[in-house]
């Protein structure tokens, strides 16, 4: 059971409530272009799971069948143990993503938004589960069944949704044990004192125990040190990996082609300089290129269509052939890229968008004809 997929309607309701509160109170926590980009990244993540999630899950199931030393019972205490174990290994997985370049490349998309609101929680890196799965293999060795593993993982991530808000300032004494909006705002801040802090999922005690805790004592500035500066969700997924490859290739030392992937973020090969701001430099203005209102309306309309197509794909995926899933996924992918291009006013979207619409109509027509035959 995909509890994350089942929770999507609740996520959208809560985002709508926060948007209304933001509008009524004039806080400015939401920008349309940034929110559309957050949701686009989330859609790509869920669609990609149709094809990528089976591999790490199959490995976990194999370890559970052949290498477990115990079987965690389906009792209250068994479920509690599984939940705590998943949260513990999530801490180390999350921490490693901030300390090792090739893992950060998969996690950076979650941090690229320069806002902080509930829609940011849905912004995810599509390759992250594929490269973080080995942190959870000890749970298979302990004997956490696959179904239990999936459910506690889903519940943990659902908890992490609501802490992506600026409306809740503090939870009081509960913050000594539990992760909170305040703690997680620190995690998303790019202020030098906030970098690589508060990696917890549910229990902030891991950060307190292992020396990565930081209290929120100044207003965070959100985003990555080197801003994404784009509304293209595909580029957001690969930008940091592309930069690593370029940095390694630019180095006179050929070993840096490999070394750069295992160094911490911010490390540069000798003779290679970064085009982005250094840590501690004044932060550049938020990326917010002006767009005519008519273009914004068109981009939102196209996004709604792509969102509906993506939700249909996710809901009916088990009934679709692999080919149908692949074709519809490509339409979702190119549709989201087109929406981002509209918000950036890329000139090539003038021919790309009509071509995409024609191909979608042809696909639906062929599918309808095939279903009737």
Short mmCIF file of C-alpha atoms in Angstrom, two decimals, residues 21-369:
data_model
loop_
_atom_site.label_atom_id
_atom_site.label_comp_id
_atom_site.label_asym_id
_atom_site.label_seq_id
_atom_site.Cartn_x
_atom_site.Cartn_y
_atom_site.Cartn_z
CA UNK A 21 -3.91 31.80 5.19
CA UNK A 22 -0.84 33.26 3.47
CA UNK A 23 -3.05 35.40 1.23
CA UNK A 24 -5.31 36.59 4.05
CA UNK A 25 -2.40 37.44 6.36
CA UNK A 26 -0.20 38.81 3.55
CA UNK A 27 2.88 36.89 4.72
CA UNK A 28 4.34 36.27 1.25
CA UNK A 29 5.31 32.68 1.97
CA UNK A 30 4.11 31.49 -1.45
CA UNK A 31 5.05 32.50 -4.99
CA UNK A 32 3.14 30.94 -7.86
CA UNK A 33 6.19 30.12 -9.98
CA UNK A 34 8.06 28.57 -7.06
CA UNK A 35 5.05 26.53 -5.94
CA UNK A 36 4.44 25.20 -9.45
CA UNK A 37 8.09 24.17 -9.58
CA UNK A 38 7.80 22.42 -6.19
CA UNK A 39 4.77 20.46 -7.35
CA UNK A 40 6.40 19.65 -10.69
CA UNK A 41 9.39 18.13 -8.89
CA UNK A 42 7.03 16.14 -6.69
CA UNK A 43 5.14 14.81 -9.72
CA UNK A 44 8.38 13.75 -11.40
CA UNK A 45 9.37 11.95 -8.20
CA UNK A 46 6.13 9.96 -7.96
CA UNK A 47 6.11 9.08 -11.67
CA UNK A 48 9.76 8.01 -11.58
CA UNK A 49 8.95 5.65 -8.67
CA UNK A 50 6.84 3.60 -11.07
CA UNK A 51 10.08 2.53 -12.75
CA UNK A 52 12.83 2.96 -10.14
CA UNK A 53 11.27 1.89 -6.83
CA UNK A 54 11.08 -1.82 -7.68
CA UNK A 55 14.87 -2.26 -7.70
CA UNK A 56 15.70 -1.16 -4.12
CA UNK A 57 12.54 -2.87 -2.86
CA UNK A 58 13.53 -6.13 -4.54
CA UNK A 59 17.00 -5.96 -2.95
CA UNK A 60 15.47 -5.35 0.49
CA UNK A 61 13.09 -8.30 0.02
CA UNK A 62 15.97 -10.58 -1.03
CA UNK A 63 18.02 -9.66 2.07
CA UNK A 64 14.96 -10.22 4.28
CA UNK A 65 14.33 -13.67 2.82
CA UNK A 66 17.93 -14.90 2.84
CA UNK A 67 19.87 -13.00 5.53
CA UNK A 68 17.52 -12.04 8.37
CA UNK A 69 18.48 -13.13 11.87
CA UNK A 70 15.05 -12.59 13.41
CA UNK A 71 11.50 -11.69 12.39
CA UNK A 72 10.01 -8.56 13.92
CA UNK A 73 6.50 -9.51 15.09
CA UNK A 74 3.42 -7.59 14.01
CA UNK A 75 2.70 -6.45 17.58
CA UNK A 76 2.51 -2.90 18.90
CA UNK A 77 6.08 -3.18 20.15
CA UNK A 78 7.20 -4.69 16.85
CA UNK A 79 5.70 -1.80 14.89
CA UNK A 80 7.21 0.72 17.33
CA UNK A 81 10.64 -0.90 16.93
CA UNK A 82 10.36 -0.80 13.13
CA UNK A 83 9.35 2.87 13.22
CA UNK A 84 12.25 3.88 15.47
CA UNK A 85 14.72 1.82 13.41
CA UNK A 86 13.60 3.45 10.16
CA UNK A 87 13.91 6.91 11.72
CA UNK A 88 17.39 6.10 13.05
CA UNK A 89 18.66 4.92 9.68
CA UNK A 90 16.90 7.85 7.99
CA UNK A 91 19.01 10.20 10.12
CA UNK A 92 22.24 8.63 8.90
CA UNK A 93 21.01 8.45 5.32
CA UNK A 94 19.96 12.10 5.41
CA UNK A 95 23.19 13.17 7.06
CA UNK A 96 25.27 11.32 4.46
CA UNK A 97 23.34 13.10 1.70
CA UNK A 98 24.60 16.39 3.07
CA UNK A 99 28.18 15.18 3.48
CA UNK A 100 28.93 13.18 0.32
CA UNK A 101 28.69 14.77 -3.12
CA UNK A 102 27.13 11.94 -5.11
CA UNK A 103 24.40 11.58 -2.47
CA UNK A 104 23.90 15.35 -2.22
CA UNK A 105 23.36 15.41 -5.98
CA UNK A 106 20.25 13.24 -5.44
CA UNK A 107 18.99 15.23 -2.44
CA UNK A 108 19.78 18.80 -3.52
CA UNK A 109 16.49 19.15 -5.49
CA UNK A 110 14.59 19.12 -2.18
CA UNK A 111 16.56 22.17 -0.99
CA UNK A 112 16.44 24.29 -4.15
CA UNK A 113 13.27 26.22 -3.34
CA UNK A 114 13.95 29.72 -2.04
CA UNK A 115 10.66 29.64 -0.13
CA UNK A 116 9.57 27.47 2.80
CA UNK A 117 6.02 26.19 2.84
CA UNK A 118 4.06 22.94 2.64
CA UNK A 119 4.52 22.63 -1.13
CA UNK A 120 8.30 22.37 -0.58
CA UNK A 121 7.71 19.07 1.24
CA UNK A 122 6.59 17.51 -2.05
CA UNK A 123 9.73 18.64 -3.87
CA UNK A 124 11.94 15.53 -4.07
CA UNK A 125 14.93 14.16 -5.96
CA UNK A 126 13.87 11.31 -8.25
CA UNK A 127 17.15 9.39 -7.80
CA UNK A 128 17.35 9.77 -4.02
CA UNK A 129 15.58 6.50 -3.02
CA UNK A 130 17.76 4.55 -5.45
CA UNK A 131 21.00 5.81 -3.87
CA UNK A 132 19.89 5.85 -0.22
CA UNK A 133 18.28 2.42 0.00
CA UNK A 134 21.39 0.64 1.32
CA UNK A 135 21.15 2.58 4.60
CA UNK A 136 17.99 0.62 5.40
CA UNK A 137 19.30 -2.86 4.59
CA UNK A 138 20.13 -3.52 8.28
CA UNK A 139 16.37 -3.45 8.90
CA UNK A 140 16.02 -6.40 6.53
CA UNK A 141 18.78 -8.22 8.43
CA UNK A 142 17.02 -7.54 11.74
CA UNK A 143 13.88 -9.01 10.19
CA UNK A 144 11.48 -6.13 9.50
CA UNK A 145 9.02 -7.53 6.90
CA UNK A 146 8.69 -5.70 3.61
CA UNK A 147 5.12 -4.58 4.29
CA UNK A 148 6.06 -3.23 7.72
CA UNK A 149 9.12 -1.48 6.25
CA UNK A 150 7.02 0.25 3.58
CA UNK A 151 4.34 1.38 6.01
CA UNK A 152 6.66 2.84 8.66
CA UNK A 153 8.64 4.58 5.90
CA UNK A 154 5.45 6.11 4.53
CA UNK A 155 4.22 7.22 7.96
CA UNK A 156 7.59 8.78 8.74
CA UNK A 157 7.57 10.78 5.50
CA UNK A 158 3.96 11.85 6.10
CA UNK A 159 5.04 13.26 9.46
CA UNK A 160 7.76 15.24 7.71
CA UNK A 161 5.20 16.93 5.45
CA UNK A 162 3.65 19.21 8.07
CA UNK A 163 6.98 20.50 9.44
CA UNK A 164 7.56 22.40 6.17
CA UNK A 165 5.70 25.46 7.38
CA UNK A 166 6.52 28.94 8.68
CA UNK A 167 3.17 29.44 10.38
CA UNK A 168 4.03 27.28 13.43
CA UNK A 169 6.83 28.90 15.39
CA UNK A 170 7.47 26.43 18.23
CA UNK A 171 6.18 23.22 19.81
CA UNK A 172 7.57 24.08 23.24
CA UNK A 173 9.02 21.22 25.31
CA UNK A 174 8.09 18.67 22.62
CA UNK A 175 10.97 20.03 20.57
CA UNK A 176 13.45 18.32 22.89
CA UNK A 177 12.30 14.98 21.42
CA UNK A 178 10.48 15.58 18.14
CA UNK A 179 11.44 17.27 14.90
CA UNK A 180 9.44 20.46 14.41
CA UNK A 181 8.86 23.24 11.88
CA UNK A 182 11.43 25.36 13.72
CA UNK A 183 14.08 22.62 13.64
CA UNK A 184 13.42 21.86 10.00
CA UNK A 185 13.48 25.50 8.94
CA UNK A 186 17.06 25.47 10.19
CA UNK A 187 17.76 22.44 8.02
CA UNK A 188 16.53 24.29 4.91
CA UNK A 189 18.43 27.48 5.70
CA UNK A 190 21.60 28.31 3.80
CA UNK A 191 22.88 30.63 6.52
CA UNK A 192 26.43 29.43 7.30
CA UNK A 193 25.50 28.43 10.88
CA UNK A 194 22.55 26.38 9.58
CA UNK A 195 24.29 24.33 6.89
CA UNK A 196 24.10 20.55 7.38
CA UNK A 197 22.14 20.67 10.63
CA UNK A 198 18.99 18.98 11.97
CA UNK A 199 18.85 15.88 9.76
CA UNK A 200 16.15 14.14 11.81
CA UNK A 201 12.96 12.70 10.39
CA UNK A 202 10.67 12.41 13.42
CA UNK A 203 12.98 12.29 16.45
CA UNK A 204 15.33 15.27 16.85
CA UNK A 205 17.12 13.30 19.58
CA UNK A 206 19.41 11.82 16.89
CA UNK A 207 20.80 15.27 16.08
CA UNK A 208 21.19 16.04 19.77
CA UNK A 209 23.02 12.75 20.36
CA UNK A 210 25.33 12.93 17.34
CA UNK A 211 26.25 16.61 17.39
CA UNK A 212 24.30 18.01 14.42
CA UNK A 213 21.61 19.95 16.29
CA UNK A 214 21.16 23.69 15.78
CA UNK A 215 18.49 25.89 17.35
CA UNK A 216 16.64 28.44 15.18
CA UNK A 217 18.11 31.71 16.42
CA UNK A 218 17.96 33.84 13.26
CA UNK A 219 15.60 33.97 10.29
CA UNK A 220 16.73 31.36 7.74
CA UNK A 221 17.50 32.26 4.14
CA UNK A 222 16.18 29.34 2.11
CA UNK A 223 17.59 27.51 -0.88
CA UNK A 224 20.93 26.06 -1.92
CA UNK A 225 24.19 28.01 -1.63
CA UNK A 226 24.39 28.08 -5.42
CA UNK A 227 20.78 28.84 -6.47
CA UNK A 228 19.01 26.71 -9.07
CA UNK A 229 17.81 29.86 -10.90
CA UNK A 230 15.45 27.89 -13.11
CA UNK A 231 11.87 26.65 -13.21
CA UNK A 232 12.82 23.58 -15.27
CA UNK A 233 12.11 20.56 -13.02
CA UNK A 234 14.31 18.28 -15.15
CA UNK A 235 17.30 20.61 -14.84
CA UNK A 236 16.67 20.86 -11.11
CA UNK A 237 17.05 17.11 -10.81
CA UNK A 238 20.46 16.94 -12.50
CA UNK A 239 22.07 20.38 -12.05
CA UNK A 240 24.40 19.48 -9.21
CA UNK A 241 25.42 16.17 -10.80
CA UNK A 242 26.19 18.03 -14.03
CA UNK A 243 28.31 20.53 -12.08
CA UNK A 244 30.24 17.69 -10.40
CA UNK A 245 30.96 16.08 -13.75
CA UNK A 246 32.11 19.41 -15.18
CA UNK A 247 34.31 20.13 -12.13
CA UNK A 248 35.96 16.73 -12.35
CA UNK A 249 36.52 17.07 -16.09
CA UNK A 250 37.99 20.57 -15.68
CA UNK A 251 40.62 19.39 -13.20
CA UNK A 252 44.11 18.63 -14.51
CA UNK A 253 44.19 15.61 -12.18
CA UNK A 254 42.26 12.78 -13.87
CA UNK A 255 41.60 11.15 -10.49
CA UNK A 256 39.32 14.10 -9.73
CA UNK A 257 36.86 12.68 -12.24
CA UNK A 258 36.07 10.09 -9.54
CA UNK A 259 37.25 11.89 -6.40
CA UNK A 260 34.82 14.79 -6.78
CA UNK A 261 31.81 12.48 -6.32
CA UNK A 262 32.98 11.29 -2.89
CA UNK A 263 34.10 14.62 -1.44
CA UNK A 264 31.80 16.82 0.66
CA UNK A 265 29.69 19.52 -1.04
CA UNK A 266 31.70 22.67 -1.59
CA UNK A 267 34.95 20.80 -2.26
CA UNK A 268 36.68 21.91 -5.45
CA UNK A 269 39.55 20.26 -7.35
CA UNK A 270 42.77 22.24 -7.49
CA UNK A 271 42.58 24.90 -10.19
CA UNK A 272 38.77 24.73 -10.50
CA UNK A 273 36.64 27.65 -9.30
CA UNK A 274 32.93 27.82 -8.64
CA UNK A 275 30.71 30.27 -10.50
CA UNK A 276 28.34 30.46 -7.55
CA UNK A 277 28.65 32.54 -4.36
CA UNK A 278 31.01 31.39 -1.64
CA UNK A 279 29.60 30.45 1.76
CA UNK A 280 29.25 33.64 3.77
CA UNK A 281 28.91 35.95 0.76
CA UNK A 282 25.82 38.16 0.56
CA UNK A 283 22.93 36.10 -0.71
CA UNK A 284 21.77 36.95 -4.24
CA UNK A 285 18.16 38.04 -4.80
CA UNK A 286 15.61 35.27 -5.16
CA UNK A 287 15.12 33.99 -8.69
CA UNK A 288 11.86 35.61 -9.81
CA UNK A 289 11.89 36.70 -13.47
CA UNK A 290 8.86 38.81 -14.45
CA UNK A 291 6.27 37.07 -16.63
CA UNK A 292 3.22 38.62 -18.38
CA UNK A 293 -0.07 37.69 -16.75
CA UNK A 294 -1.34 35.96 -19.89
CA UNK A 295 1.70 33.66 -19.93
CA UNK A 296 1.18 32.85 -16.25
CA UNK A 297 -2.46 31.92 -16.89
CA UNK A 298 -1.41 29.68 -19.78
CA UNK A 299 1.31 28.02 -17.67
CA UNK A 300 -1.12 27.34 -14.81
CA UNK A 301 -3.72 25.91 -17.22
CA UNK A 302 -1.14 23.59 -18.77
CA UNK A 303 0.09 22.57 -15.34
CA UNK A 304 -3.44 21.61 -14.26
CA UNK A 305 -3.77 19.40 -17.35
CA UNK A 306 -0.42 17.73 -16.69
CA UNK A 307 -1.30 17.27 -13.02
CA UNK A 308 -4.56 15.55 -13.95
CA UNK A 309 -2.71 13.30 -16.39
CA UNK A 310 -0.11 12.42 -13.74
CA UNK A 311 -2.73 11.63 -11.10
CA UNK A 312 -4.57 9.40 -13.56
CA UNK A 313 -1.33 7.61 -14.38
CA UNK A 314 -0.48 7.05 -10.71
CA UNK A 315 -3.98 5.85 -9.79
CA UNK A 316 -4.42 3.47 -12.72
CA UNK A 317 -0.80 2.37 -13.17
CA UNK A 318 -1.48 -1.24 -12.01
CA UNK A 319 -4.04 -1.61 -14.81
CA UNK A 320 -1.79 -0.17 -17.52
CA UNK A 321 0.81 -1.97 -19.58
CA UNK A 322 4.46 -1.01 -19.14
CA UNK A 323 4.37 0.64 -22.58
CA UNK A 324 1.33 2.74 -21.65
CA UNK A 325 2.98 3.79 -18.40
CA UNK A 326 6.14 4.79 -20.25
CA UNK A 327 4.29 6.81 -22.91
CA UNK A 328 2.13 8.66 -20.39
CA UNK A 329 5.16 9.30 -18.18
CA UNK A 330 6.95 10.92 -21.11
CA UNK A 331 3.93 13.16 -21.71
CA UNK A 332 3.98 14.17 -18.03
CA UNK A 333 7.72 14.81 -18.16
CA UNK A 334 7.64 16.98 -21.29
CA UNK A 335 4.51 18.76 -20.06
CA UNK A 336 6.24 19.82 -16.84
CA UNK A 337 9.30 20.94 -18.78
CA UNK A 338 7.04 23.03 -21.00
CA UNK A 339 5.38 24.68 -17.99
CA UNK A 340 8.79 25.61 -16.60
CA UNK A 341 9.84 26.96 -20.00
CA UNK A 342 6.73 29.14 -20.13
CA UNK A 343 7.53 30.63 -16.72
CA UNK A 344 11.07 31.34 -17.95
CA UNK A 345 9.75 32.57 -21.34
CA UNK A 346 12.09 30.30 -23.28
CA UNK A 347 11.72 31.01 -27.03
CA UNK A 348 11.74 27.31 -27.97
CA UNK A 349 8.49 26.69 -26.08
CA UNK A 350 6.64 28.29 -29.04
CA UNK A 351 7.14 25.18 -31.16
CA UNK A 352 7.67 22.66 -28.35
CA UNK A 353 4.29 23.23 -26.69
CA UNK A 354 2.09 22.76 -29.81
CA UNK A 355 4.07 19.66 -30.82
CA UNK A 356 3.59 18.19 -27.36
CA UNK A 357 -0.17 18.87 -27.50
CA UNK A 358 -0.49 17.17 -30.90
CA UNK A 359 1.44 14.13 -29.69
CA UNK A 360 -0.76 13.88 -26.59
CA UNK A 361 -3.95 13.99 -28.68
CA UNK A 362 -2.57 11.32 -31.02
CA UNK A 363 -1.61 9.13 -28.05
CA UNK A 364 -5.07 9.40 -26.50
CA UNK A 365 -6.72 8.70 -29.86
CA UNK A 366 -4.59 5.63 -30.47
CA UNK A 367 -5.22 4.40 -26.95
CA UNK A 368 -8.98 4.82 -27.35
CA UNK A 369 -8.92 3.02 -30.70
#
